Amino acid sequence: MKPTFYVTTPIYYVNDKPHIGHAYSTLLADCLSRWHGAQGEETFFSVGTDEHGAKIAEAAAKAGKKPEVFVDEVSAEFQTAWKALNIEASDFIRTTEERHKTVVVSFMNKLKADGHVYEGEYEGMYCVGCERFYTERELNEKGECPDHKRKPKLIKEKNWFFKLQPFVSEIIRDIESGKMEMYPEKRKNEVLSVLRGGIEDFSVSRQNVAWGIPLPFDTKQNIYVWVEALQNYISVLGYNADEAHQGANFKKFWPANVQVLGKDISKFHCIFWPALLKAAGLRVSKRFLITGFFTVDGQKMSKTLGNVIDPNDLVAKFGADGARYLILAQFAVGEDGDIKAEKFVEKYNADLANNIGNLVSRVATMATKYCAGVVAATKFRKNIGEYKKSFAKAMEQGQVYDAIEAVIQCAASVNKAIEVYKPWEKAKDEAHSSELKKMVSTWVGEVAEIGTMLAPFTPEAAAKITQAFADPNHIHNPGILFPKIK
Ligand code: MSP
């Protein structure tokens, strides 16, 4: 049986259309899925949209639409954007789908039957933007939500609560022992300090939120949007609380190998989610890859500021490959970073058009001109082997940015070797002919290797390279891979 690899992205709120922050986590997961697939693993890659709760209901009302209609429209925008970016997901789950609701209802019933929930009164500060309660110490000095810079609403209501306490020390142990891996390290420490600082039980239902899935054992309440949204990771696999009817994909792919999520939602994914899974008798995901936040020109992306970068605009200008590359090649995974949109053209031209594009074109030209398209198998030079190794290591760890660096440096090093050797001069003298052919053969092999490494990031260009360089008896020019952009 093939080893399996299951990677997830957060499911995005449909209050607004996708921006590059969403595109980033989706692309990260897409690259990991493509790479693991290329290593012979059977992969499942899930994406989706988070469509219930007060935040979405408010956005729909503001747009003057019924929530059902509104969520269909915005979810479609996510699907269109992912298609434009060449995201190869196995499935797209929407929390308004029946298949999701069925799983959530059975999961909640199981929690109730096994005594993991209780009824209680809750009074707390709720931020609709985050769809979560905040404790006093989590708010900023002005008493505002640190993300939305707004004072949360004081809410007092009857809720059902999840008994988190029995799982706290087990989760701490799992994190400390590496059974539950978290990257980067600083996020792991943050989560550990929340766990050790004393964390309260959380509510699994809401009393006055009309747009949601009813709690099956108390239908006056709806299930708290986060609690049902987290379950998308298993509903997409067809989980069934009844083992006799367990979904084939759930049996095959759970637990997830990598869950990609943003630093703002680590409490939900690395504390609440593992606890819910444990309560339901399920295994916890193996690795949590936690991304940072993009700002644009020093500011948080916002409609009011007009600085939201739409991935569709990047695709229109740079093509799917170019857009993918520019979004992924900004910062190391896990780091926050400020995006300077005016640098996109420069980076695209430098890395893709000039470095990679030029290399492929010049090596293909030499192969046809000096070798009539026929090359012999040769070994790579040692430094290429080193790039390959660091590339594979980075991909294995989900360090997509480091992997990109390795490919770019690898291409630059082949370009440099060509400059140093000066094949155009050697070609003038017949005496160098066999050595020249050998050199070109080496470069052909190296470019083919670069094509393979590029496959997760720029799949269209990579496929063209592979096609043009696959047959040693017919190496040909794949054409312009990355046209220069002004
Ligand atoms: N719906 C929840 C997730 C539920 S998962 C069970 C949610 N949605 S979100 O649309 O607000 O954010 C989804 C992801 O996008 C988060 O991982 C978040 O960190 C990421 N980003 C949102 N804005 C971002 C930037 N400006 N930069 C980078 N990523 C950011 O939270």
Coordinates of C-alpha atoms and ligand atoms in Angstrom, one line a residue:
M1 CA 0.0 0.0 0.0
K2 CA 1.2 3.5 -0.9
P3 CA 2.0 5.8 2.0
T4 CA -0.7 8.5 2.4
F5 CA -0.5 12.2 2.9
Y6 CA -3.4 14.4 4.0
V7 CA -3.0 18.2 4.0
T8 CA -5.6 20.8 4.9
T9 CA -6.0 24.5 4.6
P10 CA -8.2 26.6 6.9
I11 CA -11.7 27.0 5.4
Y12 CA -12.1 30.7 4.7
Y13 CA -14.9 32.9 5.9
V14 CA -17.2 34.0 3.1
N15 CA -17.8 37.4 4.4
D16 CA -15.5 38.8 1.7
K17 CA -13.7 37.6 -1.4
P18 CA -10.3 36.0 -1.4
H19 CA -7.1 37.9 -0.9
I20 CA -3.4 36.9 -1.1
G21 CA -3.4 36.0 2.6
H22 CA -5.9 33.2 1.8
A23 CA -4.1 32.4 -1.4
Y24 CA -0.8 31.9 0.5
S25 CA -2.0 29.2 2.8
T26 CA -3.8 27.5 0.0
L27 CA -0.7 27.6 -2.2
L28 CA 1.4 26.3 0.6
A29 CA -0.8 23.2 1.0
D30 CA -1.1 22.8 -2.8
C31 CA 2.8 22.7 -3.1
L32 CA 3.1 20.1 -0.3
S33 CA 0.3 18.0 -1.8
R34 CA 1.9 18.1 -5.3
W35 CA 5.4 17.3 -3.9
H36 CA 4.2 14.4 -1.7
G37 CA 2.2 13.1 -4.7
A38 CA 5.4 13.2 -6.8
Q39 CA 7.2 11.1 -4.1
G40 CA 4.7 8.3 -4.8
E41 CA 2.4 9.0 -1.8
E42 CA -1.4 8.9 -2.2
T43 CA -2.5 12.4 -1.3
F44 CA -5.7 14.1 -0.2
F45 CA -5.7 17.9 -0.1
S46 CA -8.8 19.6 1.3
V47 CA -9.9 23.2 0.9
G48 CA -13.2 24.9 1.6
T49 CA -15.3 27.7 2.9
D50 CA -16.7 28.5 6.4
E51 CA -20.2 29.8 5.9
H52 CA -22.2 30.0 9.1
G53 CA -22.3 32.3 12.1
A54 CA -23.0 35.9 13.0
K55 CA -20.1 37.3 10.9
I56 CA -21.4 35.8 7.7
A57 CA -25.1 36.7 8.5
E58 CA -24.0 40.3 9.1
A59 CA -22.1 40.4 5.8
A60 CA -25.1 39.0 3.9
A61 CA -27.5 41.5 5.5
K62 CA -25.1 44.3 4.6
A63 CA -25.1 43.1 1.0
G64 CA -28.9 43.0 1.1
K65 CA -28.9 39.3 0.4
K66 CA -30.3 36.2 2.1
P67 CA -27.4 34.3 3.7
E68 CA -28.0 31.2 1.5
V69 CA -27.6 33.3 -1.6
F70 CA -24.7 35.3 -0.3
V71 CA -22.6 32.3 0.7
D72 CA -23.1 30.6 -2.6
E73 CA -21.8 33.7 -4.4
V74 CA -18.8 34.3 -2.3
S75 CA -17.9 30.6 -2.0
A76 CA -17.9 30.5 -5.8
E77 CA -15.4 33.3 -5.8
F78 CA -13.0 31.2 -3.8
Q79 CA -13.5 28.3 -6.1
T80 CA -12.8 30.5 -9.1
A81 CA -9.7 32.0 -7.6
W82 CA -8.3 28.6 -6.7
K83 CA -8.9 27.4 -10.2
A84 CA -7.2 30.4 -11.6
L85 CA -4.2 29.8 -9.4
N86 CA -4.1 26.1 -10.5
I87 CA -4.9 24.7 -7.1
E88 CA -5.2 21.0 -7.4
A89 CA -7.4 20.2 -4.4
S90 CA -9.0 16.8 -3.9
D91 CA -12.2 18.3 -2.6
F92 CA -13.8 21.6 -1.7
I93 CA -15.9 21.4 1.4
R94 CA -18.6 24.0 2.3
T95 CA -20.0 24.0 5.8
T96 CA -23.5 24.6 4.4
E97 CA -23.4 21.3 2.6
E98 CA -25.6 18.4 3.9
R99 CA -22.6 16.1 4.1
H100 CA -20.9 18.4 6.5
K101 CA -24.0 18.9 8.6
T102 CA -24.6 15.2 8.9
V103 CA -21.1 14.6 10.3
V104 CA -21.3 17.5 12.7
V105 CA -24.6 16.4 14.1
S106 CA -23.4 12.9 14.7
F107 CA -20.1 14.2 16.2
M108 CA -22.0 16.5 18.6
N109 CA -24.4 13.7 19.6
K110 CA -21.3 11.5 20.4
L111 CA -19.8 14.2 22.6
K112 CA -23.1 14.5 24.5
A113 CA -23.6 10.7 24.8
D114 CA -20.0 10.3 26.2
G115 CA -20.5 13.1 28.7
H116 CA -18.1 15.7 27.3
V117 CA -20.6 18.6 27.3
Y118 CA -22.6 20.4 29.9
E119 CA -25.1 23.3 30.1
G120 CA -24.0 26.5 31.7
E121 CA -24.4 30.3 31.8
Y122 CA -21.8 32.3 30.0
E123 CA -20.9 35.9 30.3
G124 CA -18.1 37.1 28.1
M125 CA -16.7 39.6 25.6
Y126 CA -17.4 38.4 22.0
C127 CA -15.8 39.7 18.9
V128 CA -18.0 38.9 15.9
G129 CA -15.0 39.6 13.5
C130 CA -13.1 36.7 15.1
E131 CA -16.2 34.7 16.0
R132 CA -14.8 34.2 19.5
F133 CA -14.9 35.2 23.1
Y134 CA -12.0 37.0 24.6
T135 CA -10.7 37.1 28.2
E136 CA -9.7 40.5 29.7
R137 CA -6.0 39.7 29.4
E138 CA -6.3 38.8 25.7
L139 CA -7.7 42.3 24.8
N140 CA -5.4 45.3 24.2
E141 CA -4.8 48.1 26.7
K142 CA -8.0 49.9 25.3
G143 CA -10.0 46.8 25.9
E144 CA -10.3 46.1 22.2
C145 CA -9.9 42.9 20.1
P146 CA -6.2 43.0 19.1
D147 CA -7.1 42.0 15.5
H148 CA -10.1 44.1 14.7
K149 CA -9.3 47.0 17.1
R150 CA -13.0 47.1 18.2
K151 CA -14.5 46.6 21.6
P152 CA -16.1 43.1 21.7
K153 CA -19.7 42.9 22.7
L154 CA -20.6 41.8 26.3
I155 CA -22.8 38.7 25.9
K156 CA -24.6 36.8 28.6
E157 CA -26.3 33.6 27.4
K158 CA -27.0 30.0 28.1
N159 CA -24.6 27.7 26.3
W160 CA -23.4 24.2 26.1
F161 CA -19.8 23.8 27.2
F162 CA -17.1 21.4 26.3
K163 CA -15.1 19.9 29.2
L164 CA -11.6 20.9 28.1
Q165 CA -9.8 20.3 31.4
P166 CA -9.4 16.5 31.2
F167 CA -7.4 16.9 27.9
V168 CA -5.1 19.8 28.8
S169 CA -2.2 17.8 30.3
E170 CA -2.4 15.2 27.5
I171 CA -2.2 17.9 24.8
I172 CA 0.8 19.5 26.6
R173 CA 2.4 16.1 26.6
D174 CA 1.7 15.5 22.9
I175 CA 3.2 18.9 22.0
E176 CA 6.3 18.4 24.3
S177 CA 7.0 14.9 23.0
G178 CA 6.6 16.0 19.4
K179 CA 3.7 13.6 18.8
M180 CA 1.8 16.7 17.8
E181 CA 4.4 18.7 15.8
M182 CA 4.2 22.5 15.5
Y183 CA 6.1 24.8 13.3
P184 CA 7.5 27.4 13.9
E185 CA 8.9 26.8 17.4
K186 CA 7.7 30.2 18.6
R187 CA 4.1 29.3 17.9
K188 CA 4.5 26.1 19.8
N189 CA 5.7 28.0 22.8
E190 CA 2.7 30.4 22.6
V191 CA 0.3 27.5 22.6
L192 CA 2.1 25.8 25.5
S193 CA 1.9 29.0 27.5
V194 CA -1.8 29.3 26.9
L195 CA -2.3 25.7 28.0
R196 CA -0.1 26.1 31.1
G197 CA -1.6 29.5 32.0
G198 CA -5.0 27.9 32.8
I199 CA -7.5 27.7 30.0
E200 CA -11.3 27.6 30.5
D201 CA -13.9 25.2 29.0
F202 CA -15.3 26.6 25.8
S203 CA -18.8 26.9 24.5
V204 CA -20.0 24.6 21.7
S205 CA -23.2 26.4 21.1
R206 CA -24.7 29.9 20.7
Q207 CA -28.1 31.0 21.7
N208 CA -28.9 33.9 19.5
V209 CA -27.2 33.2 16.2
A210 CA -29.8 32.2 13.7
W211 CA -27.5 31.3 10.8
G212 CA -26.0 27.9 11.8
I213 CA -26.5 24.2 12.4
P214 CA -28.9 23.4 15.2
L215 CA -27.5 21.6 18.2
P216 CA -29.2 18.2 17.8
F217 CA -29.9 17.8 21.5
D218 CA -31.0 21.3 22.2
T219 CA -32.4 22.8 19.0
K220 CA -33.0 26.3 20.5
Q221 CA -29.2 26.6 20.2
N222 CA -27.0 26.6 17.1
I223 CA -23.6 24.9 17.1
Y224 CA -20.8 27.5 17.7
V225 CA -19.4 28.2 14.3
W226 CA -15.8 27.3 15.2
V227 CA -16.7 24.0 16.7
E228 CA -18.5 22.9 13.5
A229 CA -16.0 24.6 11.2
L230 CA -13.1 22.6 12.6
Q231 CA -15.0 19.4 11.8
N232 CA -14.7 20.2 8.1
Y233 CA -11.3 18.4 8.2
I234 CA -13.1 15.1 8.9
S235 CA -16.4 15.8 7.2
V236 CA -14.6 16.2 3.9
L237 CA -13.3 12.7 4.4
G238 CA -16.7 11.3 5.1
Y239 CA -16.2 10.6 8.8
N240 CA -18.9 8.7 10.5
A241 CA -19.3 8.5 14.3
D242 CA -20.6 5.0 13.7
E243 CA -17.5 2.9 13.0
A244 CA -19.6 0.4 11.0
H245 CA -20.3 3.1 8.4
Q246 CA -16.9 4.8 8.5
G247 CA -15.9 6.7 5.3
A248 CA -13.3 5.0 3.2
N249 CA -11.3 8.3 2.8
F250 CA -11.5 8.8 6.6
K251 CA -10.0 5.4 7.2
K252 CA -7.4 6.0 4.6
F253 CA -6.3 9.5 5.3
W254 CA -7.0 10.4 9.0
P255 CA -5.0 11.7 10.9
A256 CA -3.9 14.7 8.8
N257 CA -0.2 14.8 8.1
V258 CA -0.1 18.6 7.9
Q259 CA -2.7 21.2 8.8
V260 CA -1.9 24.7 7.5
L261 CA -3.3 27.5 9.5
G262 CA -2.6 31.1 10.5
K263 CA -1.1 32.3 13.7
D264 CA -4.4 34.0 14.6
I265 CA -6.3 30.7 14.8
S266 CA -3.7 28.5 16.6
K267 CA -5.8 28.3 19.8
F268 CA -8.6 26.7 17.9
H269 CA -6.5 24.3 15.9
C270 CA -3.8 23.3 18.4
I271 CA -6.0 23.3 21.6
F272 CA -9.7 23.0 20.9
W273 CA -9.5 20.8 17.9
P274 CA -7.1 18.2 19.4
A275 CA -9.3 18.1 22.5
L276 CA -12.5 17.6 20.5
L277 CA -10.8 14.8 18.5
K278 CA -9.6 13.1 21.7
A279 CA -13.0 13.3 23.2
A280 CA -14.4 11.6 20.1
G281 CA -11.8 8.9 20.4
L282 CA -9.9 10.1 17.3
R283 CA -6.3 10.6 16.6
V284 CA -4.8 14.1 16.5
S285 CA -3.2 15.6 13.3
K286 CA 0.5 15.1 13.1
R287 CA 1.8 18.5 12.2
F288 CA 0.5 22.1 12.4
L289 CA 2.2 24.5 10.0
I290 CA 1.4 28.0 11.3
T291 CA 1.7 30.9 8.9
G292 CA 2.3 34.6 9.7
F293 CA 0.5 37.7 8.5
F294 CA 1.0 39.7 5.4
T295 CA 0.7 43.5 5.5
V296 CA 0.7 45.5 2.3
D297 CA 2.9 48.6 2.3
G298 CA 3.1 48.5 6.0
Q299 CA -0.7 48.4 6.6
K300 CA -3.2 45.6 7.4
M301 CA -5.1 44.7 4.2
S302 CA -8.4 46.5 4.2
K303 CA -11.1 47.5 1.8
T304 CA -11.2 51.0 3.3
L305 CA -7.5 51.5 2.6
G306 CA -7.9 50.0 -0.8
N307 CA -4.7 47.9 -0.4
V308 CA -6.2 44.4 -0.7
I309 CA -4.3 42.3 -3.2
D310 CA -6.6 40.1 -5.3
P311 CA -4.9 36.9 -6.4
N312 CA -7.0 37.1 -9.7
D313 CA -5.2 40.4 -10.6
L314 CA -1.8 38.7 -10.1
V315 CA -2.9 35.8 -12.3
A316 CA -4.1 38.3 -15.0
K317 CA -0.7 40.0 -14.9
F318 CA 1.8 37.3 -14.2
G319 CA 0.0 34.1 -15.2
A320 CA -0.9 31.3 -12.8
D321 CA 2.7 30.2 -12.4
G322 CA 4.0 33.8 -11.9
A323 CA 1.3 34.6 -9.3
R324 CA 1.9 31.3 -7.4
Y325 CA 5.6 32.0 -7.3
L326 CA 5.2 35.7 -6.3
I327 CA 2.9 34.8 -3.4
L328 CA 5.0 31.9 -2.1
A329 CA 8.4 33.5 -2.6
Q330 CA 7.8 36.4 -0.2
F331 CA 8.8 35.2 3.2
A332 CA 9.9 32.1 5.1
V333 CA 6.9 30.0 6.2
G334 CA 5.7 31.3 9.6
E335 CA 7.1 34.8 9.3
D336 CA 5.1 38.0 9.1
G337 CA 6.0 40.2 6.2
D338 CA 5.2 43.4 4.5
I339 CA 4.4 43.0 0.8
K340 CA 5.6 45.7 -1.6
A341 CA 3.4 45.3 -4.6
E342 CA 5.6 47.4 -6.8
K343 CA 8.4 44.9 -6.3
F344 CA 6.4 42.1 -8.0
V345 CA 7.5 42.9 -11.5
E346 CA 11.2 43.1 -10.5
K347 CA 11.1 39.8 -8.7
Y348 CA 9.2 38.0 -11.4
N349 CA 11.7 39.2 -14.1
A350 CA 14.8 38.5 -12.0
D351 CA 13.9 35.0 -10.7
L352 CA 11.6 33.6 -13.4
A353 CA 12.2 35.4 -16.7
N354 CA 15.9 36.1 -16.4
N355 CA 17.2 33.3 -14.1
I356 CA 15.1 30.3 -14.9
G357 CA 13.6 31.3 -18.2
N358 CA 16.9 32.3 -19.7
L359 CA 18.6 29.2 -18.4
V360 CA 16.1 26.8 -19.9
S361 CA 16.1 28.6 -23.2
R362 CA 19.9 28.8 -23.6
V363 CA 20.5 25.2 -22.6
A364 CA 17.8 24.0 -25.0
T365 CA 19.3 26.2 -27.8
M366 CA 22.8 24.7 -27.1
A367 CA 21.4 21.2 -27.1
T368 CA 19.9 21.7 -30.5
K369 CA 22.7 23.7 -31.9
Y370 CA 25.8 21.8 -30.7
C371 CA 24.3 18.4 -30.1
A372 CA 21.5 18.1 -32.7
G373 CA 19.0 17.6 -29.8
V374 CA 20.8 14.4 -28.7
V375 CA 22.5 14.2 -25.3
A376 CA 24.2 11.5 -23.3
A377 CA 23.3 10.8 -19.7
T378 CA 25.8 12.4 -17.4
K379 CA 26.1 12.9 -13.7
F380 CA 25.2 16.2 -12.1
R381 CA 27.9 18.4 -10.7
K382 CA 28.3 18.0 -7.0
N383 CA 26.8 21.4 -6.1
I384 CA 23.6 20.5 -7.9
G385 CA 23.3 17.4 -5.7
E386 CA 23.7 19.7 -2.7
Y387 CA 20.8 22.0 -3.9
K388 CA 18.7 18.9 -4.5
K389 CA 19.3 17.7 -1.0
S390 CA 18.5 21.0 0.6
F391 CA 15.4 21.3 -1.6
A392 CA 14.1 17.9 -0.6
K393 CA 14.8 18.5 3.1
A394 CA 12.9 21.8 3.0
M395 CA 9.9 20.3 1.2
E396 CA 9.8 17.4 3.7
Q397 CA 9.5 20.0 6.5
G398 CA 7.0 22.2 4.6
Q399 CA 9.6 25.0 4.3
V400 CA 8.4 26.0 0.8
Y401 CA 10.3 29.3 0.8
D402 CA 13.6 27.6 1.6
A403 CA 12.9 25.1 -1.2
I404 CA 12.2 27.9 -3.7
E405 CA 15.5 29.5 -2.6
A406 CA 17.3 26.2 -3.3
V407 CA 15.9 26.0 -6.9
I408 CA 16.7 29.6 -7.7
Q409 CA 20.2 29.2 -6.4
C410 CA 20.6 26.0 -8.3
A411 CA 19.5 27.7 -11.6
A412 CA 21.8 30.6 -10.9
S413 CA 24.7 28.2 -10.4
V414 CA 24.1 26.5 -13.7
N415 CA 23.9 29.9 -15.4
K416 CA 27.2 30.8 -13.7
A417 CA 28.8 27.6 -14.9
I418 CA 27.8 28.4 -18.5
E419 CA 29.2 31.9 -18.2
V420 CA 32.5 30.6 -16.9
Y421 CA 32.8 27.8 -19.5
K422 CA 31.8 30.1 -22.4
P423 CA 30.4 27.5 -24.8
W424 CA 30.0 30.0 -27.6
E425 CA 33.8 30.3 -27.7
K426 CA 34.5 26.6 -27.4
A427 CA 32.1 26.0 -30.3
K428 CA 34.4 28.0 -32.6
D429 CA 37.0 25.2 -32.4
E430 CA 36.3 21.6 -33.5
A431 CA 38.9 20.4 -31.0
H432 CA 36.5 21.2 -28.1
S433 CA 33.5 19.5 -29.7
S434 CA 33.3 16.3 -27.6
E435 CA 34.0 18.2 -24.3
L436 CA 31.4 20.8 -25.3
K437 CA 28.8 18.1 -25.9
K438 CA 29.5 16.6 -22.6
M439 CA 29.1 19.9 -20.8
V440 CA 25.8 20.6 -22.6
S441 CA 24.6 17.1 -21.7
T442 CA 25.4 17.9 -18.0
W443 CA 23.4 21.1 -18.2
V444 CA 20.5 19.4 -19.9
G445 CA 20.3 16.9 -17.0
E446 CA 20.6 19.7 -14.5
V447 CA 17.8 21.8 -16.1
A448 CA 15.6 18.7 -16.2
E449 CA 16.2 18.4 -12.5
I450 CA 15.3 22.0 -12.0
G451 CA 12.1 21.3 -13.9
T452 CA 11.2 18.6 -11.4
M453 CA 12.0 20.9 -8.5
L454 CA 9.8 23.7 -9.9
A455 CA 6.8 21.4 -10.3
P456 CA 5.1 22.2 -7.0
F457 CA 5.5 26.0 -7.5
T458 CA 5.2 26.7 -11.2
P459 CA 3.5 23.5 -12.5
E460 CA 2.8 24.7 -16.0
A461 CA 6.4 25.8 -16.8
A462 CA 7.7 22.7 -15.0
A463 CA 5.6 20.4 -17.3
K464 CA 6.9 22.2 -20.3
I465 CA 10.5 21.8 -19.2
T466 CA 10.0 18.1 -18.4
Q467 CA 8.4 17.6 -21.8
A468 CA 11.2 19.4 -23.7
F469 CA 14.0 17.7 -21.8
A470 CA 12.6 14.2 -21.2
D471 CA 13.8 12.4 -24.3
P472 CA 17.6 12.5 -24.5
N473 CA 17.3 11.9 -28.3
H474 CA 15.1 14.8 -28.8
I475 CA 15.8 17.8 -26.6
H476 CA 14.0 20.8 -27.8
N477 CA 13.1 24.3 -26.9
P478 CA 10.0 24.6 -24.8
G479 CA 9.4 28.2 -25.9
I480 CA 9.3 31.2 -23.7
L481 CA 8.3 30.0 -20.2
F482 CA 8.1 33.4 -18.4
P483 CA 7.7 36.3 -20.8
K484 CA 9.4 39.5 -19.4
I485 CA 6.9 41.9 -17.9
K486 CA 7.2 45.7 -17.9
Ligands
MSP1 N1 -12.9 30.6 9.0 C1 -11.8 30.7 9.8 C2 -10.9 29.4 9.8 C3 -11.7 28.2 10.1 S1 -10.7 26.7 9.9 C4 -11.6 25.5 10.6 C5 -10.9 31.9 9.4 N2 -11.1 32.3 8.2 S2 -10.3 33.6 7.6 O1 -10.8 33.7 6.3 O2 -10.5 34.7 8.4 O3 -8.8 33.3 7.6 C6 -8.3 32.1 7.1 C7 -6.8 32.1 7.1 O4 -6.3 33.2 6.3 C8 -6.2 32.2 8.5 O5 -5.2 31.2 8.5 C9 -5.5 33.5 8.5 O6 -4.4 33.5 9.2 C10 -5.2 33.7 7.0 N3 -5.1 35.1 6.7 C11 -6.1 36.1 6.8 N4 -5.5 37.3 6.6 C12 -4.2 37.1 6.3 C13 -3.1 38.0 6.0 N5 -3.3 39.3 5.9 N6 -1.9 37.4 5.7 C14 -1.7 36.1 5.7 N7 -2.7 35.2 6.1 C15 -3.9 35.7 6.6 O7 -10.1 32.3 10.3

